[in-house]
Amino acid sequence: MEIAATMQDSTRQHFGELLERHRGIVFKVAYSYCPHPDDRAELVQEIATQLWRAFPGYDAERSFSTWMYRIALNVAISSLRSRRHDLHSVPLDEALHDVPGDEGGHETADQLRLLRQCIARQDPLNRALLLLYLEDRSHREIAEILGISEGNVATKISRLKQRIRDDFSDRQ
């Protein structure tokens, strides 16, 4: 009995350390899918809960951040679908985690605003794809996280880039 309790404490501590180290992922996903602070806080808690529930099945031979992104995005998309009847659009919050603000000048701030608006207009899969692409994840890792082929990732990214270019040229 004491050995089992020690193992649980050790697992809990290991999970807590990994979650703390990669917590930015949870916040980025929540900021990308929830426009309101209360909804974001709820989504962060739901993601953490689902990560804990799934942790016994985590394969330590694989990247924790990839596993974490996959679960976080699935929770966010499921949450978005369940809230869809209340929402006509899901605007991207202005205070994104780890995104620069106005310090780059007026033109940079306008470009960031346009990019945020473009991302907010995307369906959940494309929003996740853009989030991962902007995080400099490889096509292979994006494919693994989203459960689609690398070729599909490349095609979708190419189309999204063109959509963004078109949005920028139309609005400037």
PDB file of C-alpha atoms in Angstrom:
ATOM      1  CA  MET A   1       0.000   0.000   0.000  1.00  0.00           C
ATOM      2  CA  GLU A   2       2.805   2.424   0.918  1.00  0.00           C
ATOM      3  CA  ILE A   3       4.659   1.646  -2.341  1.00  0.00           C
ATOM      4  CA  ALA A   4       1.537   2.459  -4.388  1.00  0.00           C
ATOM      5  CA  ALA A   5       1.119   5.787  -2.570  1.00  0.00           C
ATOM      6  CA  THR A   6       4.795   6.642  -3.182  1.00  0.00           C
ATOM      7  CA  MET A   7       4.383   5.805  -6.880  1.00  0.00           C
ATOM      8  CA  GLN A   8       1.285   8.008  -7.089  1.00  0.00           C
ATOM      9  CA  ASP A   9       3.147  10.887  -5.433  1.00  0.00           C
ATOM     10  CA  SER A  10       6.079  10.390  -7.811  1.00  0.00           C
ATOM     11  CA  THR A  11       3.766  10.299 -10.851  1.00  0.00           C
ATOM     12  CA  ARG A  12       1.913  13.381  -9.643  1.00  0.00           C
ATOM     13  CA  GLN A  13       5.194  15.244  -9.116  1.00  0.00           C
ATOM     14  CA  HIS A  14       6.543  14.202 -12.536  1.00  0.00           C
ATOM     15  CA  PHE A  15       3.307  15.270 -14.226  1.00  0.00           C
ATOM     16  CA  GLY A  16       3.354  18.602 -12.371  1.00  0.00           C
ATOM     17  CA  GLU A  17       6.921  19.288 -13.477  1.00  0.00           C
ATOM     18  CA  LEU A  18       6.150  18.493 -17.121  1.00  0.00           C
ATOM     19  CA  LEU A  19       2.971  20.568 -17.041  1.00  0.00           C
ATOM     20  CA  GLU A  20       4.810  23.534 -15.544  1.00  0.00           C
ATOM     21  CA  ARG A  21       7.634  23.278 -18.072  1.00  0.00           C
ATOM     22  CA  HIS A  22       5.192  23.230 -21.021  1.00  0.00           C
ATOM     23  CA  ARG A  23       2.351  25.341 -19.614  1.00  0.00           C
ATOM     24  CA  GLY A  24       2.708  27.893 -22.415  1.00  0.00           C
ATOM     25  CA  ILE A  25       1.147  25.340 -24.751  1.00  0.00           C
ATOM     26  CA  VAL A  26      -2.011  25.201 -22.644  1.00  0.00           C
ATOM     27  CA  PHE A  27      -2.296  28.993 -22.523  1.00  0.00           C
ATOM     28  CA  LYS A  28      -1.641  29.452 -26.248  1.00  0.00           C
ATOM     29  CA  VAL A  29      -4.327  26.943 -27.126  1.00  0.00           C
ATOM     30  CA  ALA A  30      -6.793  28.476 -24.657  1.00  0.00           C
ATOM     31  CA  TYR A  31      -6.104  32.019 -25.935  1.00  0.00           C
ATOM     32  CA  SER A  32      -6.587  30.843 -29.508  1.00  0.00           C
ATOM     33  CA  TYR A  33      -9.954  29.195 -28.883  1.00  0.00           C
ATOM     34  CA  CYS A  34     -11.627  31.266 -26.146  1.00  0.00           C
ATOM     35  CA  PRO A  35     -12.413  34.981 -26.513  1.00  0.00           C
ATOM     36  CA  HIS A  36     -13.479  35.586 -22.908  1.00  0.00           C
ATOM     37  CA  PRO A  37     -11.234  35.332 -19.812  1.00  0.00           C
ATOM     38  CA  ASP A  38     -13.701  33.171 -17.851  1.00  0.00           C
ATOM     39  CA  ASP A  39     -14.026  30.730 -20.753  1.00  0.00           C
ATOM     40  CA  ARG A  40     -10.223  30.626 -21.112  1.00  0.00           C
ATOM     41  CA  ALA A  41      -9.757  29.860 -17.426  1.00  0.00           C
ATOM     42  CA  GLU A  42     -12.317  27.071 -17.674  1.00  0.00           C
ATOM     43  CA  LEU A  43     -10.647  25.671 -20.801  1.00  0.00           C
ATOM     44  CA  VAL A  44      -7.205  25.755 -19.136  1.00  0.00           C
ATOM     45  CA  GLN A  45      -8.630  23.731 -16.233  1.00  0.00           C
ATOM     46  CA  GLU A  46     -10.326  21.259 -18.583  1.00  0.00           C
ATOM     47  CA  ILE A  47      -7.116  20.789 -20.578  1.00  0.00           C
ATOM     48  CA  ALA A  48      -5.117  20.196 -17.390  1.00  0.00           C
ATOM     49  CA  THR A  49      -7.717  17.701 -16.177  1.00  0.00           C
ATOM     50  CA  GLN A  50      -7.694  15.786 -19.458  1.00  0.00           C
ATOM     51  CA  LEU A  51      -3.884  15.790 -19.522  1.00  0.00           C
ATOM     52  CA  TRP A  52      -3.844  14.287 -16.025  1.00  0.00           C
ATOM     53  CA  ARG A  53      -6.414  11.645 -16.992  1.00  0.00           C
ATOM     54  CA  ALA A  54      -4.426  10.711 -20.095  1.00  0.00           C
ATOM     55  CA  PHE A  55      -1.007  10.838 -18.404  1.00  0.00           C
ATOM     56  CA  PRO A  56      -0.903   7.131 -17.467  1.00  0.00           C
ATOM     57  CA  GLY A  57      -0.999   6.373 -21.211  1.00  0.00           C
ATOM     58  CA  TYR A  58       1.775   8.839 -22.094  1.00  0.00           C
ATOM     59  CA  ASP A  59       4.752   7.139 -23.754  1.00  0.00           C
ATOM     60  CA  ALA A  60       7.923   8.726 -22.344  1.00  0.00           C
ATOM     61  CA  GLU A  61       9.764   7.744 -25.534  1.00  0.00           C
ATOM     62  CA  ARG A  62       7.746  10.383 -27.394  1.00  0.00           C
ATOM     63  CA  SER A  63       7.801  14.164 -27.152  1.00  0.00           C
ATOM     64  CA  PHE A  64       5.740  15.414 -24.221  1.00  0.00           C
ATOM     65  CA  SER A  65       4.986  18.720 -25.954  1.00  0.00           C
ATOM     66  CA  THR A  66       3.608  16.923 -29.026  1.00  0.00           C
ATOM     67  CA  TRP A  67       1.415  14.714 -26.820  1.00  0.00           C
ATOM     68  CA  MET A  68       0.326  17.776 -24.841  1.00  0.00           C
ATOM     69  CA  TYR A  69      -0.567  19.786 -27.964  1.00  0.00           C
ATOM     70  CA  ARG A  70      -2.641  16.921 -29.296  1.00  0.00           C
ATOM     71  CA  ILE A  71      -4.706  16.636 -26.127  1.00  0.00           C
ATOM     72  CA  ALA A  72      -4.985  20.406 -25.599  1.00  0.00           C
ATOM     73  CA  LEU A  73      -6.196  20.991 -29.157  1.00  0.00           C
ATOM     74  CA  ASN A  74      -8.682  18.117 -28.985  1.00  0.00           C
ATOM     75  CA  VAL A  75     -10.108  19.498 -25.725  1.00  0.00           C
ATOM     76  CA  ALA A  76     -10.270  23.042 -27.161  1.00  0.00           C
ATOM     77  CA  ILE A  77     -11.975  21.921 -30.369  1.00  0.00           C
ATOM     78  CA  SER A  78     -14.461  19.783 -28.434  1.00  0.00           C
ATOM     79  CA  SER A  79     -15.167  22.716 -26.138  1.00  0.00           C
ATOM     80  CA  LEU A  80     -15.638  25.016 -29.115  1.00  0.00           C
ATOM     81  CA  ARG A  81     -18.089  22.591 -30.709  1.00  0.00           C
ATOM     82  CA  SER A  82     -20.117  22.352 -27.511  1.00  0.00           C
ATOM     83  CA  ARG A  83     -20.245  26.159 -27.279  1.00  0.00           C
ATOM     84  CA  ARG A  84     -20.872  26.653 -31.017  1.00  0.00           C
ATOM     85  CA  HIS A  85     -24.603  27.221 -30.569  1.00  0.00           C
ATOM     86  CA  ASP A  86     -23.807  30.309 -28.473  1.00  0.00           C
ATOM     87  CA  LEU A  87     -21.122  31.679 -30.773  1.00  0.00           C
ATOM     88  CA  HIS A  88     -21.295  33.102 -34.256  1.00  0.00           C
ATOM     89  CA  SER A  89     -17.546  33.639 -34.381  1.00  0.00           C
ATOM     90  CA  VAL A  90     -14.611  33.023 -32.127  1.00  0.00           C
ATOM     91  CA  PRO A  91     -12.448  36.151 -32.079  1.00  0.00           C
ATOM     92  CA  LEU A  92      -8.826  35.781 -31.092  1.00  0.00           C
ATOM     93  CA  ASP A  93      -7.991  37.558 -27.856  1.00  0.00           C
ATOM     94  CA  GLU A  94      -5.852  40.668 -28.206  1.00  0.00           C
ATOM     95  CA  ALA A  95      -3.477  39.640 -25.423  1.00  0.00           C
ATOM     96  CA  LEU A  96      -1.963  36.495 -26.915  1.00  0.00           C
ATOM     97  CA  HIS A  97       0.573  34.587 -24.890  1.00  0.00           C
ATOM     98  CA  ASP A  98       4.154  35.343 -25.997  1.00  0.00           C
ATOM     99  CA  VAL A  99       3.085  37.607 -28.884  1.00  0.00           C
ATOM    100  CA  PRO A 100       4.687  41.042 -29.198  1.00  0.00           C
ATOM    101  CA  GLY A 101       2.522  44.116 -28.919  1.00  0.00           C
ATOM    102  CA  ASP A 102       3.025  47.636 -30.236  1.00  0.00           C
ATOM    103  CA  GLU A 103       6.749  47.806 -29.522  1.00  0.00           C
ATOM    104  CA  GLY A 104       7.433  46.986 -33.190  1.00  0.00           C
ATOM    105  CA  GLY A 105       5.728  50.161 -34.363  1.00  0.00           C
ATOM    106  CA  HIS A 106       2.366  51.030 -35.819  1.00  0.00           C
ATOM    107  CA  GLU A 107       2.818  48.963 -38.989  1.00  0.00           C
ATOM    108  CA  THR A 108       3.800  45.848 -37.038  1.00  0.00           C
ATOM    109  CA  ALA A 109       0.835  46.279 -34.687  1.00  0.00           C
ATOM    110  CA  ASP A 110      -1.506  46.553 -37.694  1.00  0.00           C
ATOM    111  CA  GLN A 111      -0.001  43.433 -39.247  1.00  0.00           C
ATOM    112  CA  LEU A 112      -0.390  41.504 -35.981  1.00  0.00           C
ATOM    113  CA  ARG A 113      -3.995  42.659 -35.699  1.00  0.00           C
ATOM    114  CA  LEU A 114      -4.687  41.483 -39.272  1.00  0.00           C
ATOM    115  CA  LEU A 115      -2.985  38.150 -38.603  1.00  0.00           C
ATOM    116  CA  ARG A 116      -5.026  37.629 -35.413  1.00  0.00           C
ATOM    117  CA  GLN A 117      -8.231  38.420 -37.292  1.00  0.00           C
ATOM    118  CA  CYS A 118      -7.304  36.011 -40.071  1.00  0.00           C
ATOM    119  CA  ILE A 119      -6.535  33.238 -37.578  1.00  0.00           C
ATOM    120  CA  ALA A 120      -9.790  33.896 -35.707  1.00  0.00           C
ATOM    121  CA  ARG A 121     -11.787  33.397 -38.911  1.00  0.00           C
ATOM    122  CA  GLN A 122     -10.379  29.929 -39.500  1.00  0.00           C
ATOM    123  CA  ASP A 123     -12.182  26.723 -38.661  1.00  0.00           C
ATOM    124  CA  PRO A 124     -10.816  24.829 -35.629  1.00  0.00           C
ATOM    125  CA  LEU A 125      -8.509  22.521 -37.626  1.00  0.00           C
ATOM    126  CA  ASN A 126      -6.928  25.355 -39.626  1.00  0.00           C
ATOM    127  CA  ARG A 127      -6.593  27.466 -36.481  1.00  0.00           C
ATOM    128  CA  ALA A 128      -4.733  24.600 -34.806  1.00  0.00           C
ATOM    129  CA  LEU A 129      -2.592  24.177 -37.917  1.00  0.00           C
ATOM    130  CA  LEU A 130      -1.661  27.872 -37.928  1.00  0.00           C
ATOM    131  CA  LEU A 131      -0.939  27.844 -34.204  1.00  0.00           C
ATOM    132  CA  LEU A 132       1.455  24.914 -34.611  1.00  0.00           C
ATOM    133  CA  TYR A 133       3.032  26.376 -37.753  1.00  0.00           C
ATOM    134  CA  LEU A 134       3.653  29.698 -35.985  1.00  0.00           C
ATOM    135  CA  GLU A 135       5.277  27.692 -33.178  1.00  0.00           C
ATOM    136  CA  ASP A 136       7.797  26.401 -35.781  1.00  0.00           C
ATOM    137  CA  ARG A 137       6.644  22.813 -35.413  1.00  0.00           C
ATOM    138  CA  SER A 138       7.780  20.485 -38.202  1.00  0.00           C
ATOM    139  CA  HIS A 139       5.291  19.127 -40.717  1.00  0.00           C
ATOM    140  CA  ARG A 140       5.850  15.679 -39.222  1.00  0.00           C
ATOM    141  CA  GLU A 141       5.039  16.900 -35.703  1.00  0.00           C
ATOM    142  CA  ILE A 142       1.982  18.864 -36.889  1.00  0.00           C
ATOM    143  CA  ALA A 143       0.765  15.760 -38.719  1.00  0.00           C
ATOM    144  CA  GLU A 144       1.227  13.652 -35.590  1.00  0.00           C
ATOM    145  CA  ILE A 145      -0.560  16.153 -33.353  1.00  0.00           C
ATOM    146  CA  LEU A 146      -3.505  16.696 -35.708  1.00  0.00           C
ATOM    147  CA  GLY A 147      -3.754  13.125 -36.976  1.00  0.00           C
ATOM    148  CA  ILE A 148      -3.388  14.027 -40.655  1.00  0.00           C
ATOM    149  CA  SER A 149      -0.707  13.184 -43.238  1.00  0.00           C
ATOM    150  CA  GLU A 150       2.416  15.284 -43.729  1.00  0.00           C
ATOM    151  CA  GLY A 151       1.322  15.926 -47.323  1.00  0.00           C
ATOM    152  CA  ASN A 152      -2.013  17.223 -46.074  1.00  0.00           C
ATOM    153  CA  VAL A 153      -0.184  19.495 -43.617  1.00  0.00           C
ATOM    154  CA  ALA A 154       1.971  20.921 -46.416  1.00  0.00           C
ATOM    155  CA  THR A 155      -1.037  21.508 -48.669  1.00  0.00           C
ATOM    156  CA  LYS A 156      -3.109  23.143 -45.926  1.00  0.00           C
ATOM    157  CA  ILE A 157      -0.226  25.382 -44.839  1.00  0.00           C
ATOM    158  CA  SER A 158       0.345  26.489 -48.416  1.00  0.00           C
ATOM    159  CA  ARG A 159      -3.341  27.355 -48.828  1.00  0.00           C
ATOM    160  CA  LEU A 160      -3.443  29.167 -45.481  1.00  0.00           C
ATOM    161  CA  LYS A 161      -0.369  31.206 -46.355  1.00  0.00           C
ATOM    162  CA  GLN A 162      -2.043  32.262 -49.594  1.00  0.00           C
ATOM    163  CA  ARG A 163      -5.233  33.165 -47.707  1.00  0.00           C
ATOM    164  CA  ILE A 164      -3.215  35.290 -45.291  1.00  0.00           C
ATOM    165  CA  ARG A 165      -1.353  37.000 -48.142  1.00  0.00           C
ATOM    166  CA  ASP A 166      -4.688  37.731 -49.817  1.00  0.00           C
ATOM    167  CA  ASP A 167      -6.115  39.103 -46.550  1.00  0.00           C
ATOM    168  CA  PHE A 168      -3.105  41.345 -46.073  1.00  0.00           C
ATOM    169  CA  SER A 169      -3.180  42.661 -49.648  1.00  0.00           C
ATOM    170  CA  ASP A 170      -6.954  43.315 -49.479  1.00  0.00           C
ATOM    171  CA  ARG A 171      -6.697  45.244 -46.212  1.00  0.00           C
ATOM    172  CA  GLN A 172      -3.598  47.331 -46.802  1.00  0.00           C
TER     173      GLN A 172
END
